[in-house]
Amino acid sequence: KKDLYRRVWKGKELIDELFCHPLTIETVAKEACMSEYHFFRLFKSIIGQTPHQYMIQKRLQYAYTLLQTKQTSASVAAVESGFADIYAFSKSFKKHFGFAPSHLLNRN
């Protein structure tokens, strides 16, 4: 059981390091030496959210920091945090934080 926990943790650390880059759960599971299904199931039971949810959350937190501290545009924050396009970013941002990225820019 400790070995499985370590493997999932290794996958989590990979997500923590590379969340801004295109990263598939398949790649993360391979790095953790597990099948995608097994990694997904164990990750969710240990971390409390799916690997994809965790990665999106990391991207959104990073984008929020970029918008707040660097006062960059929403489109630049979207690309730098790993989102494929501004529309997916804006939708995820609003769902997660309850307001649009432009609202954060307008406050600064």
GROMACS .gro file of N, CA and C in nm:
model
  324
    1LYS      N    1   0.082  -0.120   0.000
    1LYS     CA    2   0.000   0.000   0.000
    1LYS      C    3   0.086   0.126   0.000
    2LYS      N    4   0.195   0.125   0.076
    2LYS     CA    5   0.284   0.242   0.077
    2LYS      C    6   0.345   0.266  -0.061
    3ASP      N    7   0.374   0.158  -0.132
    3ASP     CA    8   0.431   0.170  -0.266
    3ASP      C    9   0.331   0.238  -0.360
    4LEU      N   10   0.206   0.200  -0.352
    4LEU     CA   11   0.103   0.262  -0.436
    4LEU      C   12   0.088   0.409  -0.403
    5TYR      N   13   0.091   0.441  -0.274
    5TYR     CA   14   0.081   0.580  -0.231
    5TYR      C   15   0.198   0.661  -0.288
    6ARG      N   16   0.318   0.604  -0.283
    6ARG     CA   17   0.437   0.672  -0.337
    6ARG      C   18   0.425   0.694  -0.487
    7ARG      N   19   0.371   0.597  -0.556
    7ARG     CA   20   0.354   0.611  -0.701
    7ARG      C   21   0.256   0.723  -0.735
    8VAL      N   22   0.145   0.727  -0.663
    8VAL     CA   23   0.046   0.833  -0.686
    8VAL      C   24   0.110   0.969  -0.654
    9TRP      N   25   0.186   0.974  -0.546
    9TRP     CA   26   0.252   1.098  -0.507
    9TRP      C   27   0.352   1.142  -0.614
   10LYS      N   28   0.420   1.045  -0.675
   10LYS     CA   29   0.514   1.076  -0.783
   10LYS      C   30   0.439   1.137  -0.901
   11GLY      N   31   0.322   1.084  -0.934
   11GLY     CA   32   0.239   1.141  -1.039
   11GLY      C   33   0.192   1.280  -1.005
   12LYS      N   34   0.154   1.302  -0.880
   12LYS     CA   35   0.110   1.435  -0.835
   12LYS      C   36   0.224   1.534  -0.848
   13GLU      N   37   0.344   1.493  -0.812
   13GLU     CA   38   0.460   1.582  -0.823
   13GLU      C   39   0.489   1.617  -0.969
   14LEU      N   40   0.468   1.522  -1.059
   14LEU     CA   41   0.487   1.549  -1.201
   14LEU      C   42   0.386   1.654  -1.248
   15ILE      N   43   0.262   1.641  -1.204
   15ILE     CA   44   0.159   1.741  -1.238
   15ILE      C   45   0.199   1.877  -1.179
   16ASP      N   46   0.247   1.877  -1.055
   16ASP     CA   47   0.289   2.002  -0.991
   16ASP      C   48   0.400   2.072  -1.070
   17GLU      N   49   0.491   1.994  -1.128
   17GLU     CA   50   0.603   2.051  -1.203
   17GLU      C   51   0.564   2.095  -1.344
   18LEU      N   52   0.477   2.018  -1.410
   18LEU     CA   53   0.453   2.038  -1.552
   18LEU      C   54   0.310   2.080  -1.587
   19PHE      N   55   0.234   2.131  -1.492
   19PHE     CA   56   0.093   2.161  -1.518
   19PHE      C   57   0.072   2.265  -1.628
   20CYS      N   58   0.171   2.349  -1.653
   20CYS     CA   59   0.158   2.452  -1.757
   20CYS      C   60   0.180   2.396  -1.897
   21HIS      N   61   0.229   2.276  -1.906
   21HIS     CA   62   0.257   2.213  -2.035
   21HIS      C   63   0.147   2.115  -2.071
   22PRO      N   64   0.135   2.084  -2.200
   22PRO     CA   65   0.038   1.980  -2.238
   22PRO      C   66   0.077   1.849  -2.170
   23LEU      N   67  -0.011   1.797  -2.090
   23LEU     CA   68   0.019   1.679  -2.010
   23LEU      C   69  -0.105   1.592  -2.005
   24THR      N   70  -0.089   1.466  -2.041
   24THR     CA   71  -0.202   1.374  -2.036
   24THR      C   72  -0.193   1.289  -1.911
   25ILE      N   73  -0.307   1.242  -1.867
   25ILE     CA   74  -0.310   1.154  -1.751
   25ILE      C   75  -0.239   1.023  -1.784
   26GLU      N   76  -0.245   0.984  -1.908
   26GLU     CA   77  -0.173   0.864  -1.952
   26GLU      C   78  -0.023   0.878  -1.926
   27THR      N   79   0.033   0.993  -1.960
   27THR     CA   80   0.175   1.019  -1.937
   27THR      C   81   0.208   1.017  -1.789
   28VAL      N   82   0.124   1.079  -1.709
   28VAL     CA   83   0.145   1.084  -1.565
   28VAL      C   84   0.137   0.943  -1.506
   29ALA      N   85   0.040   0.865  -1.550
   29ALA     CA   86   0.024   0.728  -1.500
   29ALA      C   87   0.145   0.643  -1.537
   30LYS      N   88   0.195   0.660  -1.657
   30LYS     CA   89   0.316   0.586  -1.698
   30LYS      C   90   0.434   0.622  -1.610
   31GLU      N   91   0.449   0.749  -1.580
   31GLU     CA   92   0.558   0.794  -1.492
   31GLU      C   93   0.544   0.733  -1.353
   32ALA      N   94   0.421   0.711  -1.311
   32ALA     CA   95   0.395   0.650  -1.181
   32ALA      C   96   0.395   0.497  -1.187
   33CYS      N   97   0.425   0.443  -1.306
   33CYS     CA   98   0.429   0.297  -1.327
   33CYS      C   99   0.296   0.230  -1.292
   34MET      N  100   0.189   0.288  -1.342
   34MET     CA  101   0.055   0.235  -1.317
   34MET      C  102  -0.027   0.245  -1.444
   35SER      N  103  -0.133   0.167  -1.450
   35SER     CA  104  -0.227   0.184  -1.561
   35SER      C  105  -0.302   0.316  -1.539
   36GLU      N  106  -0.352   0.371  -1.647
   36GLU     CA  107  -0.424   0.498  -1.638
   36GLU      C  108  -0.545   0.485  -1.545
   37TYR      N  109  -0.618   0.376  -1.560
   37TYR     CA  110  -0.738   0.355  -1.478
   37TYR      C  111  -0.702   0.345  -1.330
   38HIS      N  112  -0.600   0.264  -1.299
   38HIS     CA  113  -0.561   0.244  -1.160
   38HIS      C  114  -0.508   0.374  -1.099
   39PHE      N  115  -0.429   0.447  -1.174
   39PHE     CA  116  -0.377   0.575  -1.126
   39PHE      C  117  -0.492   0.672  -1.099
   40PHE      N  118  -0.583   0.682  -1.195
   40PHE     CA  119  -0.698   0.771  -1.181
   40PHE      C  120  -0.777   0.741  -1.054
   41ARG      N  121  -0.806   0.614  -1.034
   41ARG     CA  122  -0.886   0.572  -0.919
   41ARG      C  123  -0.815   0.600  -0.786
   42LEU      N  124  -0.686   0.565  -0.779
   42LEU     CA  125  -0.611   0.587  -0.655
   42LEU      C  126  -0.586   0.736  -0.630
   43PHE      N  127  -0.557   0.812  -0.735
   43PHE     CA  128  -0.536   0.955  -0.720
   43PHE      C  129  -0.659   1.020  -0.660
   44LYS      N  130  -0.775   0.987  -0.714
   44LYS     CA  131  -0.898   1.044  -0.664
   44LYS      C  132  -0.923   1.006  -0.518
   45SER      N  133  -0.895   0.883  -0.481
   45SER     CA  134  -0.920   0.841  -0.343
   45SER      C  135  -0.820   0.904  -0.245
   46ILE      N  136  -0.697   0.929  -0.291
   46ILE     CA  137  -0.594   0.986  -0.202
   46ILE      C  138  -0.601   1.139  -0.199
   47ILE      N  139  -0.610   1.201  -0.313
   47ILE     CA  140  -0.605   1.347  -0.323
   47ILE      C  141  -0.743   1.411  -0.306
   48GLY      N  142  -0.847   1.339  -0.343
   48GLY     CA  143  -0.983   1.391  -0.325
   48GLY      C  144  -1.042   1.452  -0.451
   49GLN      N  145  -0.968   1.452  -0.559
   49GLN     CA  146  -1.019   1.499  -0.688
   49GLN      C  147  -0.946   1.422  -0.798
   50THR      N  148  -1.003   1.424  -0.916
   50THR     CA  149  -0.941   1.351  -1.026
   50THR      C  150  -0.810   1.421  -1.067
   51PRO      N  151  -0.721   1.349  -1.133
   51PRO     CA  152  -0.597   1.413  -1.179
   51PRO      C  153  -0.625   1.535  -1.269
   52HIS      N  154  -0.725   1.523  -1.355
   52HIS     CA  155  -0.759   1.635  -1.443
   52HIS      C  156  -0.809   1.755  -1.363
   53GLN      N  157  -0.895   1.732  -1.266
   53GLN     CA  158  -0.944   1.841  -1.182
   53GLN      C  159  -0.829   1.909  -1.108
   54TYR      N  160  -0.737   1.826  -1.059
   54TYR     CA  161  -0.621   1.878  -0.987
   54TYR      C  162  -0.536   1.966  -1.078
   55MET      N  163  -0.512   1.919  -1.201
   55MET     CA  164  -0.431   1.994  -1.296
   55MET      C  165  -0.499   2.127  -1.333
   56ILE      N  166  -0.629   2.125  -1.356
   56ILE     CA  167  -0.702   2.247  -1.388
   56ILE      C  168  -0.695   2.345  -1.271
   57GLN      N  169  -0.708   2.295  -1.149
   57GLN     CA  170  -0.700   2.380  -1.032
   57GLN      C  171  -0.562   2.445  -1.022
   58LYS      N  172  -0.455   2.369  -1.048
   58LYS     CA  173  -0.319   2.424  -1.046
   58LYS      C  174  -0.306   2.534  -1.152
   59ARG      N  175  -0.358   2.510  -1.270
   59ARG     CA  176  -0.351   2.608  -1.378
   59ARG      C  177  -0.426   2.736  -1.342
   60LEU      N  178  -0.544   2.719  -1.284
   60LEU     CA  179  -0.624   2.835  -1.247
   60LEU      C  180  -0.558   2.917  -1.137
   61GLN      N  181  -0.500   2.850  -1.038
   61GLN     CA  182  -0.432   2.922  -0.930
   61GLN      C  183  -0.313   3.001  -0.985
   62TYR      N  184  -0.240   2.939  -1.078
   62TYR     CA  185  -0.126   3.006  -1.140
   62TYR      C  186  -0.172   3.127  -1.223
   63ALA      N  187  -0.278   3.108  -1.300
   63ALA     CA  188  -0.332   3.217  -1.381
   63ALA      C  189  -0.380   3.332  -1.292
   64TYR      N  190  -0.444   3.298  -1.182
   64TYR     CA  191  -0.491   3.401  -1.087
   64TYR      C  192  -0.373   3.483  -1.037
   65THR      N  193  -0.264   3.414  -1.002
   65THR     CA  194  -0.144   3.483  -0.955
   65THR      C  195  -0.087   3.572  -1.064
   66LEU      N  196  -0.083   3.521  -1.187
   66LEU     CA  197  -0.033   3.602  -1.299
   66LEU      C  198  -0.117   3.727  -1.317
   67LEU      N  199  -0.247   3.711  -1.314
   67LEU     CA  200  -0.338   3.825  -1.334
   67LEU      C  201  -0.325   3.926  -1.221
   68GLN      N  202  -0.306   3.876  -1.102
   68GLN     CA  203  -0.302   3.965  -0.986
   68GLN      C  204  -0.167   4.034  -0.971
   69THR      N  205  -0.059   3.963  -0.991
   69THR     CA  206   0.073   4.020  -0.963
   69THR      C  207   0.139   4.083  -1.084
   70LYS      N  208   0.129   4.019  -1.198
   70LYS     CA  209   0.196   4.072  -1.317
   70LYS      C  210   0.106   4.163  -1.399
   71GLN      N  211  -0.021   4.166  -1.365
   71GLN     CA  212  -0.120   4.245  -1.437
   71GLN      C  213  -0.109   4.222  -1.588
   72THR      N  214  -0.107   4.098  -1.625
   72THR     CA  215  -0.102   4.058  -1.765
   72THR      C  216  -0.243   4.041  -1.819
   73SER      N  217  -0.256   4.029  -1.948
   73SER     CA  218  -0.389   4.011  -2.006
   73SER      C  219  -0.440   3.869  -1.980
   74ALA      N  220  -0.570   3.853  -1.991
   74ALA     CA  221  -0.630   3.722  -1.968
   74ALA      C  222  -0.582   3.621  -2.071
   75SER      N  223  -0.562   3.664  -2.195
   75SER     CA  224  -0.518   3.570  -2.298
   75SER      C  225  -0.375   3.524  -2.273
   76VAL      N  226  -0.289   3.612  -2.227
   76VAL     CA  227  -0.152   3.574  -2.193
   76VAL      C  228  -0.151   3.480  -2.072
   77ALA      N  229  -0.231   3.512  -1.972
   77ALA     CA  230  -0.241   3.426  -1.853
   77ALA      C  231  -0.292   3.287  -1.890
   78ALA      N  232  -0.387   3.282  -1.983
   78ALA     CA  233  -0.442   3.154  -2.027
   78ALA      C  234  -0.334   3.068  -2.091
   79VAL      N  235  -0.258   3.126  -2.181
   79VAL     CA  236  -0.153   3.051  -2.251
   79VAL      C  237  -0.042   3.011  -2.155
   80GLU      N  238   0.002   3.103  -2.071
   80GLU     CA  239   0.113   3.075  -1.979
   80GLU      C  240   0.075   2.972  -1.873
   81SER      N  241  -0.052   2.960  -1.842
   81SER     CA  242  -0.093   2.862  -1.741
   81SER      C  243  -0.134   2.729  -1.802
   82GLY      N  244  -0.124   2.716  -1.934
   82GLY     CA  245  -0.144   2.586  -1.996
   82GLY      C  246  -0.279   2.560  -2.060
   83PHE      N  247  -0.364   2.659  -2.068
   83PHE     CA  248  -0.494   2.639  -2.131
   83PHE      C  249  -0.480   2.647  -2.283
   84ALA      N  250  -0.560   2.569  -2.352
   84ALA     CA  251  -0.553   2.562  -2.498
   84ALA      C  252  -0.604   2.691  -2.563
   85ASP      N  253  -0.705   2.751  -2.503
   85ASP     CA  254  -0.758   2.874  -2.561
   85ASP      C  255  -0.822   2.960  -2.453
   86ILE      N  256  -0.847   3.084  -2.487
   86ILE     CA  257  -0.902   3.182  -2.393
   86ILE      C  258  -1.044   3.146  -2.350
   87TYR      N  259  -1.120   3.082  -2.437
   87TYR     CA  260  -1.258   3.048  -2.404
   87TYR      C  261  -1.266   2.942  -2.296
   88ALA      N  262  -1.185   2.837  -2.310
   88ALA     CA  263  -1.181   2.732  -2.207
   88ALA      C  264  -1.130   2.790  -2.076
   89PHE      N  265  -1.031   2.877  -2.085
   89PHE     CA  266  -0.976   2.941  -1.966
   89PHE      C  267  -1.081   3.026  -1.896
   90SER      N  268  -1.146   3.114  -1.971
   90SER     CA  269  -1.246   3.204  -1.910
   90SER      C  270  -1.360   3.127  -1.845
   91LYS      N  271  -1.405   3.023  -1.912
   91LYS     CA  272  -1.515   2.941  -1.858
   91LYS      C  273  -1.471   2.873  -1.728
   92SER      N  274  -1.354   2.812  -1.728
   92SER     CA  275  -1.303   2.743  -1.609
   92SER      C  276  -1.277   2.843  -1.496
   93PHE      N  277  -1.220   2.958  -1.530
   93PHE     CA  278  -1.189   3.060  -1.431
   93PHE      C  279  -1.315   3.107  -1.361
   94LYS      N  280  -1.416   3.139  -1.440
   94LYS     CA  281  -1.541   3.188  -1.383
   94LYS      C  282  -1.608   3.081  -1.296
   95LYS      N  283  -1.605   2.957  -1.342
   95LYS     CA  284  -1.665   2.848  -1.265
   95LYS      C  285  -1.592   2.829  -1.131
   96HIS      N  286  -1.460   2.840  -1.134
   96HIS     CA  287  -1.379   2.816  -1.014
   96HIS      C  288  -1.385   2.933  -0.915
   97PHE      N  289  -1.368   3.054  -0.964
   97PHE     CA  290  -1.358   3.171  -0.876
   97PHE      C  291  -1.488   3.249  -0.860
   98GLY      N  292  -1.584   3.227  -0.950
   98GLY     CA  293  -1.711   3.297  -0.939
   98GLY      C  294  -1.716   3.431  -1.011
   99PHE      N  295  -1.611   3.467  -1.080
   99PHE     CA  296  -1.607   3.590  -1.158
   99PHE      C  297  -1.511   3.571  -1.275
  100ALA      N  298  -1.527   3.654  -1.376
  100ALA     CA  299  -1.445   3.644  -1.497
  100ALA      C  300  -1.305   3.698  -1.472
  101PRO      N  301  -1.207   3.651  -1.548
  101PRO     CA  302  -1.070   3.703  -1.533
  101PRO      C  303  -1.064   3.855  -1.554
  102SER      N  304  -1.147   3.908  -1.641
  102SER     CA  305  -1.147   4.052  -1.666
  102SER      C  306  -1.187   4.131  -1.541
  103HIS      N  307  -1.268   4.072  -1.457
  103HIS     CA  308  -1.308   4.137  -1.332
  103HIS      C  309  -1.186   4.159  -1.243
  104LEU      N  310  -1.099   4.061  -1.239
  104LEU     CA  311  -0.977   4.072  -1.159
  104LEU      C  312  -0.886   4.179  -1.216
  105LEU      N  313  -0.877   4.187  -1.348
  105LEU     CA  314  -0.795   4.290  -1.412
  105LEU      C  315  -0.850   4.429  -1.387
  106ASN      N  316  -0.983   4.442  -1.387
  106ASN     CA  317  -1.046   4.572  -1.364
  106ASN      C  318  -1.026   4.622  -1.221
  107ARG      N  319  -1.011   4.528  -1.127
  107ARG     CA  320  -0.989   4.568  -0.986
  107ARG      C  321  -0.850   4.623  -0.965
  108ASN      N  322  -0.754   4.574  -1.042
  108ASN     CA  323  -0.613   4.616  -1.022
  108ASN      C  324  -0.588   4.750  -1.081
   0.00000   0.00000   0.00000
